[in-house]
XYZ file of C-alpha atoms in Angstrom:
348
model
C -6.606 -17.080 13.442
C -4.098 -19.721 12.417
C -0.596 -19.747 14.067
C 0.673 -20.825 10.302
C 1.753 -17.724 8.203
C -1.006 -17.333 5.485
C -1.336 -13.865 4.727
C 0.255 -11.897 1.859
C 0.619 -8.426 3.178
C 0.901 -5.795 0.234
C 1.092 -2.870 2.463
C 4.490 -2.753 4.526
C 7.355 -0.159 4.550
C 10.850 -0.502 5.038
C 13.245 2.131 6.141
C 16.732 1.494 5.099
C 19.475 3.027 7.540
C 21.222 5.091 4.280
C 17.733 6.306 3.497
C 16.928 7.655 7.510
C 20.072 9.123 7.324
C 19.540 11.259 4.130
C 16.417 12.115 5.395
C 17.865 13.384 8.719
C 20.168 15.279 6.393
C 17.369 17.083 4.962
C 15.804 17.798 8.452
C 12.828 15.046 7.769
C 12.284 12.976 11.006
C 8.733 12.189 10.198
C 6.306 11.024 7.568
C 2.549 12.341 7.317
C 3.022 13.565 11.160
C 4.203 10.296 12.619
C 7.922 10.101 13.418
C 10.068 7.605 11.166
C 9.894 4.172 12.843
C 12.722 1.845 13.582
C 12.887 -0.745 10.772
C 14.981 -4.012 10.554
C 14.504 -6.932 8.596
C 14.174 -9.138 11.912
C 11.507 -6.585 13.155
C 9.525 -7.341 10.123
C 9.938 -10.958 10.311
C 8.602 -10.605 13.871
C 5.479 -8.686 13.227
C 4.872 -11.268 10.259
C 4.829 -14.117 12.520
C 2.842 -12.278 14.968
C -0.112 -11.412 12.437
C 0.399 -14.716 10.249
C 2.028 -12.910 7.186
C 3.810 -15.659 5.141
C 4.818 -12.834 2.607
C 5.183 -9.094 2.813
C 5.454 -6.783 -0.535
C 7.620 -3.737 0.891
C 7.707 -0.416 -0.324
C 9.041 2.723 0.424
C 6.407 5.141 2.103
C 6.347 9.137 1.904
C 8.242 11.128 0.942
C 9.752 9.116 -1.523
C 12.441 10.634 -3.498
C 10.040 14.153 -3.284
C 12.141 15.755 -0.966
C 15.129 16.060 -3.817
C 14.542 18.821 -6.030
C 17.221 17.829 -8.289
C 16.155 15.161 -10.602
C 19.396 13.641 -11.120
C 19.614 12.784 -7.154
C 16.076 11.948 -7.071
C 16.808 9.029 -9.662
C 19.877 8.021 -8.034
C 18.220 7.770 -4.614
C 15.321 5.427 -6.341
C 17.956 3.174 -7.690
C 19.526 2.819 -4.399
C 16.332 1.980 -2.883
C 15.419 -0.381 -5.374
C 18.575 -2.154 -5.241
C 18.105 -2.444 -1.422
C 14.595 -3.871 -1.468
C 16.070 -6.332 -4.295
C 18.652 -7.585 -1.944
C 15.984 -8.046 0.807
C 14.155 -10.125 -1.316
C 16.786 -12.216 -2.537
C 18.057 -12.824 1.076
C 14.373 -13.846 2.305
C 13.110 -15.994 -0.343
C 9.140 -16.322 0.124
C 9.147 -13.801 2.930
C 9.568 -10.721 1.133
C 8.337 -9.235 -2.523
C 8.720 -5.260 -2.942
C 7.452 -2.611 -5.134
C 9.979 -0.162 -6.706
C 10.188 3.443 -5.642
C 10.276 5.893 -9.043
C 11.644 9.675 -8.985
C 8.428 11.151 -9.770
C 7.188 13.816 -10.659
C 10.053 13.210 -13.495
C 7.750 10.645 -15.779
C 10.175 9.711 -18.220
C 12.846 8.918 -15.796
C 10.340 6.974 -13.505
C 9.491 4.891 -16.759
C 13.241 4.127 -17.191
C 13.689 2.927 -13.428
C 10.329 1.268 -13.551
C 11.757 -0.756 -16.598
C 14.943 -1.526 -14.868
C 13.327 -2.532 -11.485
C 10.488 -4.805 -13.298
C 12.762 -6.509 -15.623
C 15.967 -6.627 -14.446
C 15.520 -6.601 -10.539
C 12.052 -8.841 -10.320
C 10.020 -6.169 -8.455
C 6.519 -7.254 -8.045
C 5.241 -3.588 -9.220
C 5.789 -0.045 -8.744
C 5.103 2.449 -5.914
C 3.809 6.039 -6.746
C 2.913 8.558 -4.441
C -0.810 10.009 -4.767
C 0.820 13.442 -5.257
C 4.570 14.361 -5.982
C 5.438 17.949 -5.258
C 2.275 19.057 -5.601
C 1.712 16.896 -8.976
C -1.054 14.502 -8.653
C -1.036 10.898 -10.544
C -3.600 11.291 -13.274
C -2.220 14.740 -13.919
C -0.830 15.992 -17.764
C 2.340 14.855 -19.091
C 2.610 11.483 -17.164
C 1.710 9.319 -20.461
C 5.758 8.026 -21.074
C 5.113 6.492 -17.249
C 1.899 4.926 -18.024
C 2.763 3.895 -21.410
C 5.663 1.777 -19.996
C 3.763 0.315 -16.990
C 0.973 -0.999 -19.347
C 3.192 -2.349 -21.931
C 4.555 -4.398 -18.701
C 1.010 -4.922 -17.096
C 2.392 -3.550 -14.040
C 0.833 -3.204 -10.486
C 1.008 0.021 -9.271
C 0.733 0.575 -5.538
C -0.702 3.987 -4.881
C 0.196 5.512 -1.446
C -0.478 8.848 -0.044
C 1.604 11.529 0.866
C 1.490 14.999 2.482
C -1.306 17.208 1.023
C 0.257 20.056 -0.927
C -1.035 22.352 1.434
C -0.495 23.472 5.000
C -1.492 20.858 7.807
C -4.164 21.411 10.068
C -3.252 22.123 13.719
C -3.933 18.977 16.006
C -4.740 16.923 12.839
C -1.866 14.828 11.949
C -1.987 14.151 7.944
C -2.208 10.641 8.469
C -5.141 10.519 10.282
C -7.319 12.185 7.512
C -5.300 13.929 4.866
C -3.718 10.819 3.459
C -7.155 9.581 2.902
C -8.154 12.667 0.852
C -4.522 12.452 -1.007
C -5.219 8.949 -2.192
C -8.926 9.864 -2.829
C -7.612 12.809 -5.318
C -5.249 10.785 -7.023
C -7.951 8.239 -7.737
C -10.467 10.837 -8.972
C -8.124 12.297 -11.212
C -6.982 8.715 -12.749
C -10.245 8.303 -13.548
C -11.340 11.755 -14.422
C -8.588 12.195 -16.983
C -8.779 8.539 -18.589
C -5.754 6.860 -17.394
C -7.410 3.568 -15.857
C -9.485 3.552 -19.319
C -6.567 4.157 -21.593
C -4.029 1.818 -19.917
C -5.933 -1.068 -18.755
C -3.188 -3.346 -18.294
C -2.152 -1.196 -15.091
C -3.833 -3.084 -11.871
C -3.840 0.200 -9.434
C -3.910 -0.940 -5.623
C -5.255 2.007 -3.663
C -3.916 2.038 0.092
C -6.017 2.353 3.292
C -9.391 0.858 1.187
C -8.943 3.959 -0.909
C -9.281 6.642 1.135
C -12.998 8.048 0.752
C -13.271 6.176 -2.762
C -15.837 3.463 -1.794
C -17.896 6.168 0.345
C -17.533 8.847 -2.297
C -17.828 6.886 -5.364
C -21.396 7.456 -6.439
C -20.789 11.090 -5.631
C -17.512 11.441 -7.446
C -18.873 9.576 -10.532
C -21.866 11.895 -10.893
C -19.204 14.411 -10.932
C -17.151 13.140 -13.480
C -20.304 12.323 -15.557
C -21.536 15.944 -15.467
C -18.113 17.388 -16.292
C -16.996 14.892 -18.979
C -20.547 13.636 -20.460
C -19.701 9.891 -19.682
C -22.287 7.755 -18.341
C -22.077 7.632 -14.434
C -21.944 3.823 -14.831
C -19.087 3.557 -16.804
C -17.180 5.954 -14.555
C -18.239 3.592 -11.624
C -16.893 0.581 -13.543
C -13.627 2.862 -13.703
C -13.763 3.240 -10.144
C -14.124 -0.304 -9.569
C -11.061 -1.380 -11.589
C -9.123 -0.291 -8.614
C -7.570 -2.991 -6.010
C -7.941 -1.894 -2.358
C -5.749 -3.194 0.919
C -6.927 -3.312 4.418
C -4.138 -1.492 6.004
C -5.900 0.376 9.125
C -9.375 0.076 7.475
C -10.938 -3.185 8.670
C -13.351 -1.693 11.336
C -16.946 -2.459 11.411
C -17.782 0.886 9.897
C -15.251 0.747 6.974
C -15.256 -2.780 5.991
C -18.621 -3.290 4.981
C -18.718 -0.054 2.646
C -15.230 -1.440 1.173
C -16.800 -4.823 0.616
C -20.096 -3.657 -0.658
C -18.074 -1.343 -3.405
C -15.097 -3.347 -4.561
C -15.278 -6.046 -7.444
C -14.756 -9.497 -6.130
C -11.130 -10.220 -5.723
C -9.949 -6.893 -5.199
C -9.798 -6.416 -1.744
C -6.260 -7.126 -0.270
C -4.818 -7.650 3.165
C -2.107 -4.652 4.248
C -0.840 -3.972 7.604
C 1.274 -0.401 7.227
C 3.954 -1.720 9.412
C 6.355 -0.251 10.837
C 4.336 3.133 10.282
C 1.403 1.457 11.994
C 2.519 -0.076 15.343
C 2.089 -3.631 15.877
C -0.891 -3.351 18.190
C -2.789 -1.165 15.183
C -1.878 -3.996 13.076
C -2.998 -6.784 15.551
C -6.152 -4.637 15.954
C -7.367 -4.374 12.409
C -6.338 -7.903 11.715
C -8.669 -8.676 14.169
C -11.466 -6.942 12.415
C -11.129 -9.070 9.246
C -10.997 -12.465 11.531
C -14.198 -11.160 13.446
C -15.974 -9.801 10.343
C -15.324 -12.146 7.298
C -16.532 -15.303 7.059
C -14.015 -18.224 6.218
C -14.135 -17.988 2.500
C -13.868 -14.484 2.442
C -11.414 -14.259 4.891
C -8.983 -16.568 2.628
C -9.939 -14.520 -0.504
C -8.885 -11.436 1.606
C -5.581 -12.760 3.362
C -4.358 -14.574 0.641
C -6.021 -15.766 -2.594
C -6.872 -12.242 -3.893
C -3.227 -11.416 -3.787
C -2.242 -14.757 -5.349
C -4.401 -13.902 -8.399
C -2.582 -10.788 -8.842
C 0.997 -12.156 -8.080
C 0.538 -15.746 -9.265
C 3.970 -16.895 -8.153
C 3.228 -16.100 -4.845
C 0.785 -19.027 -4.655
C 4.130 -21.014 -4.320
C 5.234 -19.355 -1.261
C 5.904 -21.581 1.484
C 3.083 -21.728 4.208
C 4.762 -23.685 7.156
C 5.353 -21.920 10.362
C 9.079 -20.859 10.841
C 10.791 -22.240 13.704
C 10.221 -20.360 16.725
C 11.049 -21.179 20.368
C 8.188 -22.471 22.262
C 7.991 -19.487 24.546
C 7.818 -16.933 21.570
C 4.810 -19.204 20.059
C 3.139 -18.936 23.378
C 3.565 -15.074 23.357
C 2.302 -14.354 20.043
C -0.836 -16.685 20.417
C -1.893 -14.845 23.383
C -0.894 -11.405 21.711
C -3.501 -12.716 19.114
C -6.100 -13.609 21.566
C -5.723 -10.250 23.390
C -6.103 -8.287 20.111
C -9.562 -10.188 19.277
C -10.783 -9.701 22.854
C -9.895 -5.925 22.607
C -11.565 -5.482 18.820
C -14.550 -6.912 20.195
C -14.611 -4.656 23.566
C -14.093 -1.401 21.905
C -16.853 -1.853 19.022
C -19.657 0.860 19.966
C -22.972 -0.639 21.389
C -26.526 -0.559 20.254
C -28.332 2.661 21.365
């Protein structure tokens, strides 16, 4: 992997200090079964240099504002989070962009905050959790939001949340439930005609879309039987989605994703800091190992440039780092590629 930063990471998170403190006040110390990680701009930039990332588009992960039952408080928190992210991007030009947090499930308030974030603050798009207090994307009553996002040609980054059901013992939600949560949202967005009615919205599904590529034909036949639509038309709607590679570029998942996704619709993602650096290195090594150079360039950068054209001008020169740091990161990248190769299943 080249040492100069080149990737555009569309799936990286921020955990602002005031947000962590507010979560703690409500007794929330984890997300998806994983303890809230430590975040700082310096830590993010160090991870980006390690993975060869030029620019990261940051977002707030679950629970977003959904732990607040008062809509006014939720809307206020969304504004504070978006102001924080806008400041981060302004302080680190070319290194950070951001997706706005919206106070769902209040669609009207979310449309208002989306307008502010996209027009006044310069957000790259918006983040929507797959379900918000048990209400899934694609459910009835969300048209005010979809209309606003469609008018702006917005990018919507869909991130999973805890399922609206008890967790299974010894199965942390991030391991499997998150994948189902994203799949449920994608199913309803297609089933209820959102992606067809609002074609100017570009939806990016986290973690390779959960189970969407693998189960796409099964879901398409189900929707076609239920609605009377052509299965091919339903599949076309599923293929309008974009997908990130966070925790998903394994030799089992990556071929399925690439076989299903439209050309240009696969984007690099790391999921840092919820996915620790070794996990990010492991799955980045999966891309570097299994993709030919042109496909790797597309996933790492040019697909994201097409979705976010101004990022094409982001600097690609390596930041100045001490020689010892450069050597250490080079050794870490080489080690990650070796580990990736060693742990692949052998032939029977």
